Amino acid sequence: MRNLNRRHFLVTGLAAAGAAAVPGTAFADPAPLDADAASRALRGNPFTLGVASGDPDHTGFVLWTRLALTPMAEDGMGGMPPRPFQVRWQVYADEHARRVVRAGVATAAPAWGHSVHVEVDGLRPDREYWYRFRTGSHVSPLGRTRTAPHPTRFGSPLAMAFVSCAQFEHGYFTAYRRLAEERPDLVLHLGDYQYEYTKNTYVIPGGNVRHHEGPETETLANYRQRHAQYKADADLQAAHAAAPWLVVWDDHELDNNWADEIPEKPEVPQPNFRQRREAAFRAYYENMPLRRTSIPRGLDMQLFRRVRWGRIATFHMLDTRQYRDDQGCGDGYRDCPEAADPKRSITGAGQEAWLLDGFRSSGAQWDILGQQVFFAQRDNNAGPAKVTSMDAWDGYVASRRRITQGWLDAGVRNPVVLTGDVHAHWASDLKLDYDDPTGPSVGSELVTSSITTGGDGKDSDPQSQPFLKINPHLRFYNNQRGYVMTKIDQGQMAADFKVVPRVQAPGAEVYTRATFVIEDRVPGVKQTYLRPLPPTLSAEPGLTIEETVRLETERP
């Protein structure tokens, strides 16, 4: 990347269909925000999808927006004329947008859905910045972002939140709004950012509170329209504008429980699944604040990557969908011999080698895996059978053991796995051998509930959850919607499990249901706070095994 120490700017815009890389153009001290004649001719606000930033390092970050006059246009083009538009951007050192420290021009091209990705560098480490875009007379909302600490410094304590599973139809994105109000330094989205179903397909008890527009997503136009519907939500826009994000997908960005080139239901002919995958990947890139290294190339998209936050943390962002073997024994919860096959992998050989190499080269205080599906063993059978989820790491036991052994062999100081997918809060100790409950803990896992998926949910005594009784390394469970807010310093990682009591109506407040701490060089989670249950709930039983499994696996 070009050195920008003389107030030059690296501007990335997509200029042509099928481009294999983002062309860069250098601009020096551009004029104040204005635009070309085509941009001035726009008759409405093109910034209806908001702004975002992502993938920060110690010198910069990615800025994102996508122009759309009519977000729900069926052709996926957001009502924009079929020509490129010049979009000016500025980065500020103050929240009043007075001190411009970087600026430039990018092209929003129709071939890429009029999206804009700007890679900014040359900034100071461990600093807050603000940014906005302009085209014609239209100015975007102001976004807040920040750079990471210098690689040789710990920096100030890191306030990091992580989220997952936001089914638009199941509720309002109140949790995103409450997250934005906390002004975190960094947000990780661990997948299921949007869902593929057409309306009245994935319905919660009592009925959905709002509906998807358009058919089930299969084409590029479908995926663009669906991303636009989500991005047009004001609560989601607030969360994106509040902090830089690190994003990875799970399954619903394409198709429920897909595995490599295999759809959820391989017995149902889907001759166009490869084209569907290509469309989903392209739309995902267009709508996320990702660097040029993630530009999709046909069927493939480089999403696993490493982001360093000074010396305090290294985030290993994983992709457990694109390279995995198909789920064993037909998927679902099974006592399945295929799960133990040493040849099977959830990451693929290349990503596994990359991750193990990252462990060996890491000097971070905390090595954090941002990924999709449950890592710890969760046996739902109290008898001799081992009945586990074939879609989770339980379905790829040898793969999990190799990675766990890898961080042990590398001497990783504090391994922590962050997870989404299962629509409930969990916390667990990680083991090398889960069949020996007395064996040492070798890591920690924190699992966030969904933003909305499953509807309101219900509180209960965590100790009434039968999974915790069968699996003593599982320490916490909560079936409400929300997110996890962490504070990370040299001595500990503290995780607040945040919940909103309702999502099927807007405006709920947020509170901390429980707090767990992971101490430096002490693998495993330790509860330091648990909010008391109201008397009306304390006597009620928690979810059964069957109800818990249904919550996380029920699909159309």
Tab-separated table of N, CA and C in Angstrom, residues 31-143:
chain	number	residue	atom	x	y	z
A	31	ALA	N	-10.431	19.144	-3.711
A	31	ALA	CA	-11.274	20.311	-3.431
A	31	ALA	C	-12.291	19.966	-2.364
A	32	PRO	N	-12.907	20.987	-1.765
A	32	PRO	CA	-13.967	20.715	-0.791
A	32	PRO	C	-15.055	19.849	-1.409
A	33	LEU	N	-15.851	19.244	-0.551
A	33	LEU	CA	-16.840	18.294	-1.024
A	33	LEU	C	-17.742	18.906	-2.091
A	34	ASP	N	-17.683	18.321	-3.299
A	34	ASP	CA	-18.625	18.651	-4.356
A	34	ASP	C	-18.726	17.417	-5.235
A	35	ALA	N	-19.289	17.498	-6.402
A	35	ALA	CA	-19.429	16.297	-7.217
A	35	ALA	C	-19.660	16.670	-8.661
A	36	ASP	N	-19.723	15.634	-9.525
A	36	ASP	CA	-19.878	15.868	-10.940
A	36	ASP	C	-21.348	16.139	-11.281
A	37	ALA	N	-21.592	16.423	-12.560
A	37	ALA	CA	-22.947	16.792	-12.972
A	37	ALA	C	-23.928	15.652	-12.775
A	38	ALA	N	-23.483	14.414	-13.022
A	38	ALA	CA	-24.378	13.274	-12.855
A	38	ALA	C	-24.833	13.138	-11.408
A	39	SER	N	-23.917	13.339	-10.483
A	39	SER	CA	-24.278	13.242	-9.073
A	39	SER	C	-25.218	14.365	-8.670
A	40	ARG	N	-24.969	15.547	-9.206
A	40	ARG	CA	-25.838	16.676	-8.865
A	40	ARG	C	-27.257	16.456	-9.365
A	41	ALA	N	-27.398	15.624	-10.390
A	41	ALA	CA	-28.714	15.405	-10.983
A	41	ALA	C	-29.575	14.427	-10.191
A	42	LEU	N	-29.010	13.743	-9.215
A	42	LEU	CA	-29.805	12.822	-8.410
A	42	LEU	C	-30.909	13.582	-7.684
A	43	ARG	N	-32.133	13.068	-7.788
A	43	ARG	CA	-33.287	13.794	-7.263
A	43	ARG	C	-33.645	13.405	-5.829
A	44	GLY	N	-32.960	12.436	-5.287
A	44	GLY	CA	-33.257	12.008	-3.927
A	44	GLY	C	-31.989	11.691	-3.169
A	45	ASN	N	-32.143	11.339	-1.904
A	45	ASN	CA	-31.007	10.999	-1.057
A	45	ASN	C	-30.468	9.624	-1.421
A	46	PRO	N	-29.214	9.510	-1.872
A	46	PRO	CA	-28.678	8.194	-2.234
A	46	PRO	C	-28.032	7.456	-1.053
A	47	PHE	N	-27.996	8.073	0.140
A	47	PHE	CA	-27.333	7.448	1.292
A	47	PHE	C	-28.345	6.782	2.219
A	48	THR	N	-29.337	6.128	1.637
A	48	THR	CA	-30.391	5.483	2.416
A	48	THR	C	-29.914	4.237	3.142
A	49	LEU	N	-28.742	3.718	2.799
A	49	LEU	CA	-28.229	2.496	3.424
A	49	LEU	C	-27.171	2.792	4.474
A	50	GLY	N	-26.912	4.069	4.739
A	50	GLY	CA	-25.999	4.434	5.802
A	50	GLY	C	-24.538	4.318	5.410
A	51	VAL	N	-23.684	4.263	6.427
A	51	VAL	CA	-22.232	4.190	6.248
A	51	VAL	C	-21.685	3.139	7.206
A	52	ALA	N	-20.461	2.716	6.929
A	52	ALA	CA	-19.825	1.718	7.788
A	52	ALA	C	-18.314	1.815	7.633
A	53	SER	N	-17.605	1.247	8.608
A	53	SER	CA	-16.150	1.113	8.517
A	53	SER	C	-15.774	-0.267	9.034
A	54	GLY	N	-14.569	-0.715	8.694
A	54	GLY	CA	-14.178	-2.052	9.118
A	54	GLY	C	-12.708	-2.334	8.941
A	55	ASP	N	-12.321	-3.529	9.392
A	55	ASP	CA	-10.963	-4.066	9.276
A	55	ASP	C	-9.889	-3.036	9.621
A	56	PRO	N	-9.930	-2.457	10.814
A	56	PRO	CA	-8.935	-1.438	11.172
A	56	PRO	C	-7.565	-2.054	11.425
A	57	ASP	N	-6.527	-1.289	11.132
A	57	ASP	CA	-5.184	-1.602	11.614
A	57	ASP	C	-4.654	-0.338	12.277
A	58	HIS	N	-3.349	-0.281	12.553
A	58	HIS	CA	-2.838	0.849	13.330
A	58	HIS	C	-2.650	2.118	12.500
A	59	THR	N	-2.861	2.041	11.187
A	59	THR	CA	-2.739	3.234	10.348
A	59	THR	C	-4.026	3.624	9.647
A	60	GLY	N	-5.053	2.777	9.691
A	60	GLY	CA	-6.263	3.121	8.960
A	60	GLY	C	-7.348	2.074	9.056
A	61	PHE	N	-8.243	2.078	8.060
A	61	PHE	CA	-9.436	1.247	8.075
A	61	PHE	C	-10.099	1.327	6.709
A	62	VAL	N	-11.155	0.560	6.541
A	62	VAL	CA	-11.967	0.610	5.329
A	62	VAL	C	-13.204	1.455	5.611
A	63	LEU	N	-13.550	2.333	4.690
A	63	LEU	CA	-14.814	3.060	4.732
A	63	LEU	C	-15.742	2.493	3.669
A	64	TRP	N	-17.045	2.451	3.991
A	64	TRP	CA	-18.016	1.845	3.076
A	64	TRP	C	-19.279	2.677	3.007
A	65	THR	N	-19.875	2.721	1.832
A	65	THR	CA	-21.264	3.108	1.651
A	65	THR	C	-21.744	2.484	0.351
A	66	ARG	N	-23.032	2.542	0.142
A	66	ARG	CA	-23.612	2.048	-1.114
A	66	ARG	C	-24.761	2.974	-1.473
A	67	LEU	N	-24.749	3.473	-2.693
A	67	LEU	CA	-25.771	4.424	-3.117
A	67	LEU	C	-27.059	3.683	-3.496
A	68	ALA	N	-28.183	4.194	-2.994
A	68	ALA	CA	-29.483	3.602	-3.325
A	68	ALA	C	-30.553	4.653	-3.108
A	69	LEU	N	-31.258	4.987	-4.165
A	69	LEU	CA	-32.376	5.927	-4.054
A	69	LEU	C	-33.641	5.223	-3.585
A	70	THR	N	-33.820	3.992	-4.060
A	70	THR	CA	-34.984	3.178	-3.706
A	70	THR	C	-34.458	1.814	-3.271
A	71	PRO	N	-34.162	1.631	-1.989
A	71	PRO	CA	-33.468	0.412	-1.547
A	71	PRO	C	-34.141	-0.889	-1.970
A	72	MET	N	-35.499	-0.911	-2.021
A	72	MET	CA	-36.188	-2.162	-2.276
A	72	MET	C	-36.475	-2.421	-3.755
A	73	ALA	N	-35.818	-1.736	-4.644
A	73	ALA	CA	-36.002	-1.989	-6.076
A	73	ALA	C	-35.747	-3.464	-6.386
A	74	GLU	N	-36.649	-4.081	-7.152
A	74	GLU	CA	-36.581	-5.521	-7.390
A	74	GLU	C	-35.350	-5.941	-8.165
A	75	ASP	N	-34.795	-5.046	-8.966
A	75	ASP	CA	-33.616	-5.424	-9.748
A	75	ASP	C	-32.330	-5.360	-8.923
A	76	GLY	N	-32.441	-4.983	-7.654
A	76	GLY	CA	-31.277	-4.943	-6.778
A	76	GLY	C	-30.401	-3.726	-6.949
A	77	MET	N	-30.756	-2.814	-7.832
A	77	MET	CA	-29.903	-1.670	-8.126
A	77	MET	C	-30.296	-0.418	-7.343
A	78	GLY	N	-31.229	-0.545	-6.434
A	78	GLY	CA	-31.539	0.550	-5.539
A	78	GLY	C	-32.097	1.799	-6.213
A	79	GLY	N	-32.678	1.640	-7.397
A	79	GLY	CA	-33.240	2.794	-8.093
A	79	GLY	C	-32.209	3.748	-8.663
A	80	MET	N	-30.942	3.339	-8.716
A	80	MET	CA	-29.888	4.207	-9.239
A	80	MET	C	-29.818	4.126	-10.763
A	81	PRO	N	-29.532	5.239	-11.432
A	81	PRO	CA	-29.291	5.188	-12.873
A	81	PRO	C	-28.112	4.272	-13.188
A	82	PRO	N	-28.127	3.625	-14.338
A	82	PRO	CA	-27.089	2.625	-14.663
A	82	PRO	C	-25.783	3.260	-15.149
A	83	ARG	N	-25.198	4.102	-14.332
A	83	ARG	CA	-23.914	4.716	-14.667
A	83	ARG	C	-23.132	4.949	-13.384
A	84	PRO	N	-21.829	5.111	-13.493
A	84	PRO	CA	-21.021	5.348	-12.291
A	84	PRO	C	-21.226	6.760	-11.742
A	85	PHE	N	-20.982	6.889	-10.455
A	85	PHE	CA	-21.083	8.183	-9.768
A	85	PHE	C	-19.825	8.413	-8.955
A	86	GLN	N	-19.372	9.648	-8.952
A	86	GLN	CA	-18.236	10.036	-8.133
A	86	GLN	C	-18.720	10.345	-6.709
A	87	VAL	N	-18.034	9.763	-5.742
A	87	VAL	CA	-18.395	9.947	-4.334
A	87	VAL	C	-17.168	10.468	-3.596
A	88	ARG	N	-17.301	11.625	-3.014
A	88	ARG	CA	-16.199	12.196	-2.237
A	88	ARG	C	-16.330	11.764	-0.778
A	89	TRP	N	-15.184	11.588	-0.142
A	89	TRP	CA	-15.170	11.160	1.254
A	89	TRP	C	-14.169	12.003	2.033
A	90	GLN	N	-14.430	12.157	3.294
A	90	GLN	CA	-13.507	12.853	4.180
A	90	GLN	C	-13.430	12.130	5.517
A	91	VAL	N	-12.236	12.174	6.111
A	91	VAL	CA	-11.988	11.643	7.449
A	91	VAL	C	-11.587	12.815	8.337
A	92	TYR	N	-12.140	12.834	9.549
A	92	TYR	CA	-11.950	13.965	10.452
A	92	TYR	C	-11.330	13.510	11.769
A	93	ALA	N	-10.616	14.420	12.389
A	93	ALA	CA	-10.026	14.160	13.694
A	93	ALA	C	-10.958	14.538	14.835
A	94	ASP	N	-12.137	15.100	14.501
A	94	ASP	CA	-13.069	15.537	15.548
A	94	ASP	C	-14.487	15.189	15.142
A	95	GLU	N	-15.352	15.008	16.128
A	95	GLU	CA	-16.725	14.596	15.867
A	95	GLU	C	-17.579	15.712	15.308
A	96	HIS	N	-17.064	16.917	15.252
A	96	HIS	CA	-17.787	18.023	14.641
A	96	HIS	C	-17.440	18.183	13.164
A	97	ALA	N	-16.588	17.298	12.652
A	97	ALA	CA	-16.243	17.271	11.226
A	97	ALA	C	-15.630	18.577	10.753
A	98	ARG	N	-14.701	19.125	11.548
A	98	ARG	CA	-14.046	20.382	11.193
A	98	ARG	C	-12.596	20.174	10.759
A	99	ARG	N	-11.918	19.184	11.343
A	99	ARG	CA	-10.489	18.987	11.059
A	99	ARG	C	-10.321	17.815	10.108
A	100	VAL	N	-10.230	18.115	8.825
A	100	VAL	CA	-10.075	17.080	7.804
A	100	VAL	C	-8.634	16.568	7.824
A	101	VAL	N	-8.456	15.262	7.957
A	101	VAL	CA	-7.117	14.678	7.957
A	101	VAL	C	-6.871	13.791	6.742
A	102	ARG	N	-7.914	13.340	6.073
A	102	ARG	CA	-7.797	12.592	4.830
A	102	ARG	C	-9.041	12.872	4.000
A	103	ALA	N	-8.879	12.837	2.689
A	103	ALA	CA	-10.012	13.053	1.797
A	103	ALA	C	-9.686	12.480	0.433
A	104	GLY	N	-10.698	12.246	-0.355
A	104	GLY	CA	-10.475	11.717	-1.693
A	104	GLY	C	-11.776	11.482	-2.416
A	105	VAL	N	-11.684	10.804	-3.558
A	105	VAL	CA	-12.833	10.528	-4.417
A	105	VAL	C	-12.820	9.058	-4.786
A	106	ALA	N	-13.970	8.427	-4.728
A	106	ALA	CA	-14.129	7.036	-5.151
A	106	ALA	C	-15.246	6.944	-6.170
A	107	THR	N	-15.265	5.880	-6.933
A	107	THR	CA	-16.289	5.651	-7.939
A	107	THR	C	-17.265	4.591	-7.454
A	108	ALA	N	-18.546	4.926	-7.480
A	108	ALA	CA	-19.607	3.953	-7.196
A	108	ALA	C	-20.120	3.457	-8.534
A	109	ALA	N	-19.754	2.225	-8.888
A	109	ALA	CA	-20.039	1.690	-10.216
A	109	ALA	C	-21.234	0.743	-10.181
A	110	PRO	N	-22.078	0.764	-11.210
A	110	PRO	CA	-23.242	-0.130	-11.224
A	110	PRO	C	-22.865	-1.600	-11.213
A	111	ALA	N	-21.690	-1.953	-11.771
A	111	ALA	CA	-21.281	-3.354	-11.791
A	111	ALA	C	-21.146	-3.931	-10.388
A	112	TRP	N	-20.903	-3.067	-9.408
A	112	TRP	CA	-20.748	-3.506	-8.018
A	112	TRP	C	-21.835	-2.895	-7.140
A	113	GLY	N	-23.032	-2.745	-7.717
A	113	GLY	CA	-24.170	-2.289	-6.944
A	113	GLY	C	-24.039	-0.881	-6.409
A	114	HIS	N	-23.217	-0.052	-7.054
A	114	HIS	CA	-22.934	1.317	-6.593
A	114	HIS	C	-22.396	1.344	-5.162
A	115	SER	N	-21.628	0.310	-4.814
A	115	SER	CA	-20.967	0.299	-3.506
A	115	SER	C	-19.630	1.022	-3.596
A	116	VAL	N	-19.169	1.499	-2.451
A	116	VAL	CA	-17.903	2.217	-2.345
A	116	VAL	C	-17.093	1.598	-1.215
A	117	HIS	N	-15.863	1.236	-1.511
A	117	HIS	CA	-14.923	0.740	-0.502
A	117	HIS	C	-13.655	1.593	-0.595
A	118	VAL	N	-13.336	2.277	0.466
A	118	VAL	CA	-12.164	3.149	0.510
A	118	VAL	C	-11.214	2.624	1.582
A	119	GLU	N	-10.006	2.305	1.197
A	119	GLU	CA	-8.977	1.899	2.163
A	119	GLU	C	-8.140	3.130	2.517
A	120	VAL	N	-8.284	3.577	3.727
A	120	VAL	CA	-7.591	4.772	4.206
A	120	VAL	C	-6.416	4.337	5.073
A	121	ASP	N	-5.253	4.957	4.876
A	121	ASP	CA	-4.149	4.706	5.804
A	121	ASP	C	-3.390	6.009	6.054
A	122	GLY	N	-2.253	5.919	6.717
A	122	GLY	CA	-1.476	7.099	7.038
A	122	GLY	C	-1.974	7.849	8.252
A	123	LEU	N	-2.851	7.229	9.054
A	123	LEU	CA	-3.397	7.878	10.241
A	123	LEU	C	-2.610	7.483	11.488
A	124	ARG	N	-2.906	8.128	12.592
A	124	ARG	CA	-2.219	7.852	13.851
A	124	ARG	C	-2.831	6.633	14.533
A	125	PRO	N	-2.040	5.823	15.209
A	125	PRO	CA	-2.586	4.636	15.881
A	125	PRO	C	-3.395	4.990	17.117
A	126	ASP	N	-4.336	4.078	17.458
A	126	ASP	CA	-5.097	4.144	18.706
A	126	ASP	C	-5.826	5.481	18.851
A	127	ARG	N	-6.510	5.901	17.762
A	127	ARG	CA	-7.219	7.176	17.757
A	127	ARG	C	-8.631	7.002	17.210
A	128	GLU	N	-9.549	7.810	17.725
A	128	GLU	CA	-10.875	7.914	17.148
A	128	GLU	C	-10.826	8.834	15.929
A	129	TYR	N	-11.624	8.484	14.923
A	129	TYR	CA	-11.821	9.341	13.753
A	129	TYR	C	-13.296	9.308	13.364
A	130	TRP	N	-13.678	10.279	12.566
A	130	TRP	CA	-15.034	10.351	12.041
A	130	TRP	C	-14.952	10.516	10.532
A	131	TYR	N	-16.022	10.183	9.838
A	131	TYR	CA	-15.983	10.204	8.369
A	131	TYR	C	-17.391	10.417	7.819
A	132	ARG	N	-17.433	10.831	6.558
A	132	ARG	CA	-18.695	10.916	5.834
A	132	ARG	C	-18.405	10.958	4.340
A	133	PHE	N	-19.484	10.812	3.561
A	133	PHE	CA	-19.402	10.821	2.103
A	133	PHE	C	-20.308	11.931	1.560
A	134	ARG	N	-20.034	12.285	0.296
A	134	ARG	CA	-20.914	13.236	-0.382
A	134	ARG	C	-20.926	12.944	-1.873
A	135	THR	N	-22.120	13.026	-2.440
A	135	THR	CA	-22.244	13.009	-3.886
A	135	THR	C	-23.299	14.034	-4.260
A	136	GLY	N	-22.963	14.912	-5.178
A	136	GLY	CA	-23.843	16.016	-5.501
A	136	GLY	C	-24.084	16.879	-4.276
A	137	SER	N	-25.319	17.202	-4.022
A	137	SER	CA	-25.658	18.003	-2.845
A	137	SER	C	-26.003	17.144	-1.643
A	138	HIS	N	-25.848	15.834	-1.777
A	138	HIS	CA	-26.279	14.912	-0.732
A	138	HIS	C	-25.086	14.482	0.127
A	139	VAL	N	-25.241	14.606	1.430
A	139	VAL	CA	-24.184	14.259	2.390
A	139	VAL	C	-24.662	13.109	3.257
A	140	SER	N	-23.804	12.137	3.462
A	140	SER	CA	-24.153	10.965	4.264
A	140	SER	C	-24.175	11.302	5.749
A	141	PRO	N	-24.738	10.418	6.568
A	141	PRO	CA	-24.559	10.551	8.012
A	141	PRO	C	-23.079	10.474	8.376
A	142	LEU	N	-22.755	10.984	9.542
A	142	LEU	CA	-21.384	10.938	10.047
A	142	LEU	C	-21.159	9.614	10.767
A	143	GLY	N	-20.060	8.947	10.447
A	143	GLY	CA	-19.703	7.709	11.112
A	143	GLY	C	-18.503	7.894	12.021
